[in-house]
C-alpha positions as CSV (number, residue, x, y, z in Angstrom):
1,X,0.0,-0.1,0.0
2,X,2.9,2.4,0.7
3,X,4.4,1.6,-2.7
4,X,0.9,2.4,-4.2
5,X,0.6,5.6,-2.4
6,X,4.0,6.5,-3.5
7,X,3.2,5.8,-7.0
8,X,0.0,7.9,-6.7
9,X,1.8,10.7,-5.3
10,X,4.2,10.5,-8.0
11,X,1.6,10.4,-10.6
12,X,0.1,13.5,-9.0
13,X,3.3,15.4,-9.2
14,X,4.2,14.5,-12.7
15,X,1.5,16.4,-14.5
16,X,2.4,19.6,-12.2
17,X,6.0,19.1,-13.0
18,X,5.3,18.9,-16.7
19,X,2.9,21.9,-16.7
20,X,5.6,24.1,-15.0
21,X,8.2,23.0,-17.5
22,X,6.0,23.7,-20.3
23,X,5.1,27.2,-18.8
24,X,8.8,27.9,-18.6
25,X,9.3,27.0,-22.1
26,X,6.4,29.2,-23.3
27,X,7.8,32.0,-21.3
28,X,11.3,31.7,-23.0
29,X,9.7,31.4,-26.4
30,X,7.5,34.4,-25.7
31,X,10.6,36.4,-24.6
32,X,12.5,35.5,-27.8
33,X,9.8,36.0,-30.1
34,X,9.3,39.6,-28.3
35,X,12.8,40.2,-28.8
36,X,12.5,39.2,-32.5
37,X,9.7,41.5,-33.1
38,X,11.3,44.5,-31.5
39,X,14.4,43.9,-33.7
40,X,12.1,43.6,-36.8
41,X,10.3,46.7,-35.8
42,X,13.5,48.5,-35.2
43,X,15.3,47.7,-38.4
44,X,12.3,46.6,-41.0
45,X,8.9,48.0,-40.2
46,X,8.6,51.7,-40.9
47,X,6.0,54.1,-42.0
48,X,6.2,56.8,-39.3
49,X,7.3,60.4,-39.3
50,X,10.7,59.3,-38.2
51,X,11.0,57.2,-41.3
52,X,10.1,60.0,-43.5
53,X,12.7,62.2,-42.2
54,X,15.2,59.5,-42.2
55,X,14.6,58.6,-45.8
56,X,14.8,62.3,-46.7
57,X,18.2,62.6,-44.9
58,X,19.5,59.4,-46.8
59,X,18.4,60.8,-50.1
60,X,19.9,64.1,-49.6
61,X,23.2,63.0,-48.1
62,X,24.0,61.1,-51.4
63,X,26.8,60.7,-53.6
64,X,25.7,63.8,-55.6
65,X,26.5,66.0,-52.7
66,X,30.0,64.6,-52.6
67,X,30.5,65.6,-56.1
68,X,29.8,69.5,-55.2
69,X,33.6,70.3,-54.9
70,X,34.2,69.0,-58.5
71,X,30.9,70.8,-59.7
72,X,32.3,74.1,-58.2
73,X,35.6,73.7,-60.0
74,X,33.6,73.3,-63.3
75,X,31.6,76.3,-62.7
76,X,33.9,78.6,-60.7
77,X,33.2,79.7,-57.1
78,X,30.9,82.5,-57.8
79,X,28.6,80.8,-60.2
80,X,28.7,77.6,-58.1
81,X,27.4,79.7,-55.0
82,X,24.7,81.4,-57.2
83,X,23.3,78.4,-58.8
84,X,23.4,76.4,-55.3
85,X,21.4,79.3,-53.7
86,X,19.0,79.6,-56.7
87,X,18.3,75.8,-57.0
88,X,18.0,75.5,-53.3
89,X,15.3,78.2,-53.0
90,X,13.4,76.6,-56.1
91,X,13.8,73.1,-54.8
92,X,12.5,74.3,-51.3
93,X,9.5,76.1,-52.8
94,X,8.6,73.0,-55.1
95,X,8.9,70.9,-52.1
96,X,6.4,72.9,-50.2
97,X,4.1,73.0,-53.1
98,X,4.1,69.1,-53.4
99,X,3.8,68.7,-49.7
100,X,0.4,71.1,-49.7
101,X,-0.9,69.0,-52.6
102,X,-0.2,65.7,-51.1
103,X,-1.9,66.8,-47.9
104,X,-4.9,68.1,-49.9
105,X,-5.3,65.0,-51.7
106,X,-5.1,62.9,-48.6
107,X,-7.7,65.2,-46.7
108,X,-10.2,64.9,-49.6
109,X,-9.8,61.1,-49.9
110,X,-10.2,60.7,-46.0
111,X,-13.3,62.6,-46.3
112,X,-14.6,59.7,-48.7
113,X,-13.7,57.2,-46.0
114,X,-10.5,56.0,-48.0
115,X,-8.0,54.2,-45.7
116,X,-4.2,54.9,-46.3
117,X,-2.7,52.8,-43.4
118,X,-1.4,50.1,-45.9
119,X,-1.0,52.3,-48.9
120,X,1.8,54.8,-50.0
121,X,0.3,57.7,-52.0
122,X,2.1,58.3,-55.4
123,X,2.4,61.4,-57.2
124,X,0.4,60.4,-60.2
125,X,-2.4,59.6,-57.8
126,X,-2.4,63.2,-56.6
127,X,-2.4,64.3,-60.2
128,X,-5.6,62.0,-60.7
129,X,-7.4,63.3,-57.7
130,X,-6.8,66.9,-58.1
131,X,-6.4,67.5,-61.9
132,X,-7.9,64.5,-63.6
133,X,-7.1,61.3,-65.4
134,X,-5.2,63.0,-68.2
135,X,-2.6,64.7,-65.8
136,X,-2.3,61.2,-64.1
137,X,-1.3,59.5,-67.4
138,X,1.3,62.3,-67.9
139,X,2.6,62.2,-64.5
140,X,2.8,58.2,-64.6
141,X,4.9,58.6,-67.8
142,X,7.2,61.0,-66.3
143,X,7.6,59.1,-63.3
144,X,8.5,55.9,-65.2
145,X,10.8,57.7,-67.5
146,X,12.5,59.5,-64.6
147,X,13.0,56.3,-62.7
148,X,14.2,54.4,-65.7
149,X,17.1,57.0,-66.6
150,X,17.8,57.9,-63.0
151,X,18.4,54.3,-62.1
152,X,20.7,53.9,-65.1
153,X,22.6,57.2,-64.0
154,X,22.9,55.8,-60.4
155,X,24.4,52.7,-61.6
156,X,26.9,54.3,-63.9
157,X,27.9,56.6,-61.0
158,X,28.4,53.5,-58.5
159,X,30.5,51.8,-61.1
160,X,32.5,54.9,-61.8
161,X,33.0,55.4,-58.0
162,X,34.1,51.9,-57.3
163,X,36.4,51.8,-60.5
164,X,38.4,54.5,-58.7
165,X,38.9,52.1,-55.8
166,X,39.4,49.0,-57.6
167,X,40.4,49.1,-61.2
168,X,40.9,45.4,-61.7
169,X,37.5,45.5,-63.5
170,X,36.3,47.8,-66.2
171,X,33.3,50.1,-65.5
172,X,31.0,48.3,-67.6
173,X,31.4,45.0,-65.6
174,X,31.1,47.0,-62.3
175,X,27.8,48.4,-63.6
176,X,26.6,44.8,-64.4
177,X,27.6,43.9,-60.7
178,X,25.8,46.8,-59.3
179,X,22.8,46.2,-61.5
180,X,22.5,42.6,-60.3
181,X,22.8,43.6,-56.7
182,X,20.3,46.5,-56.9
183,X,17.8,44.2,-58.7
184,X,17.4,42.2,-55.5
185,X,15.6,45.0,-53.9
186,X,12.4,43.8,-55.7
187,X,12.0,41.3,-53.0
188,X,11.4,44.0,-50.6
189,X,7.7,43.9,-50.0
190,X,6.7,47.3,-49.2
191,X,8.2,50.9,-49.2
192,X,7.6,50.8,-45.5
193,X,10.4,48.1,-45.2
194,X,13.1,50.3,-46.5
195,X,14.0,51.7,-43.1
196,X,17.3,49.5,-42.9
197,X,18.5,50.6,-46.4
198,X,17.9,54.3,-45.4
199,X,20.1,53.6,-42.4
200,X,22.9,52.1,-44.3
201,X,22.9,54.6,-46.9
202,X,23.0,57.4,-44.5
203,X,25.9,55.8,-42.4
204,X,28.0,54.9,-45.6
205,X,27.6,58.3,-47.2
206,X,28.4,60.1,-44.0
207,X,31.4,58.0,-43.4
208,X,32.6,58.8,-46.9
209,X,32.0,62.7,-46.5
210,X,33.9,62.7,-43.2
211,X,36.7,60.4,-44.6
212,X,37.2,63.1,-47.6
213,X,37.1,66.0,-45.1
214,X,39.5,64.4,-42.7
215,X,41.9,63.2,-45.5
216,X,41.9,66.9,-47.1
217,X,43.0,68.4,-43.6
218,X,45.6,65.9,-43.3
219,X,47.2,65.8,-46.6
220,X,46.2,69.3,-47.7
221,X,46.8,70.4,-51.4
222,X,49.1,69.1,-54.0
223,X,52.1,71.2,-54.7
224,X,51.8,73.5,-57.5
225,X,47.9,73.1,-57.9
226,X,46.0,76.0,-59.7
227,X,42.5,77.0,-59.3
228,X,40.6,78.2,-62.4
229,X,37.1,78.6,-63.4
230,X,35.4,76.8,-66.3
231,X,37.4,76.4,-69.4
232,X,34.6,75.0,-71.7
233,X,30.9,75.4,-72.1
234,X,30.1,71.8,-71.8
235,X,31.9,71.7,-68.3
236,X,29.9,74.6,-67.1
237,X,26.8,73.0,-68.2
238,X,27.8,69.7,-66.4
239,X,28.6,71.5,-63.2
240,X,25.2,73.4,-63.3
241,X,23.2,70.2,-64.1
242,X,25.0,68.5,-61.1
243,X,23.7,71.3,-58.7
244,X,20.4,71.4,-60.4
245,X,20.0,67.5,-59.7
246,X,21.2,67.9,-56.1
247,X,19.1,70.9,-55.0
248,X,16.2,70.6,-57.7
249,X,15.4,66.9,-58.4
250,X,15.5,65.9,-54.7
251,X,12.7,68.4,-54.1
252,X,10.3,65.7,-55.1
253,X,11.9,63.3,-52.2
254,X,11.5,66.1,-49.7
255,X,8.0,66.8,-50.7
256,X,6.9,63.2,-50.5
257,X,8.7,62.7,-47.0
258,X,7.1,65.9,-45.7
259,X,3.8,64.5,-46.7
260,X,4.5,61.2,-44.8
261,X,5.5,63.4,-41.9
262,X,2.3,65.4,-41.9
263,X,0.1,62.2,-42.4
264,X,2.0,60.2,-39.6
265,X,1.5,63.3,-37.1
């Protein structure tokens, strides 16, 4: 009977012991899943006002800004400063107008009970809502053309930059390599998941800018260097175009991100 009692006592304790063990395992699994979700939310899930400004900064502090000293050498110091101020003012005014139009379109659609929680408003949608289908088609065609040629320019620029670091491969081969790497971004499900790319782009470009600044302070100028203004009209046009792309073309990015900030707030 004592043995039977001991067996029954053991049987009574066993389920409790197993239950406690399973509860502890569930707690550990819950803690690990919580940590994973926090890490995923920190690096992957975006869509907030913070992400809008972060994306804006990563787009503005780009390789085009690093070429401004060369553009100034093509334009001359006076023309470079004047073009920078002029394009900066025009870009800021354009960004302001784009932001107002985005907010106006969103306000009208929300009155119609539209839900934008899982939708990123595109520029051609704004044209459709405010001006009509004809202007939507024009804006869509312009956006597609701009993205096509802009992506090609970016690939060529990346290949040229890496060629100066490693010239074992020619620029065309480097362009193919960067094209293959950039093509993998199609697997990113949504624009809200670009947070990690904005972070990496901002860190790497900032590092490059500081590296150039520190290197210039340590090494100084080459002996016998001469500073001169533009020598050819094509160089002057190239420098002006680069500054226009820096302070003018990025106004679309600033306007779109400012729209996201207003929507998130």
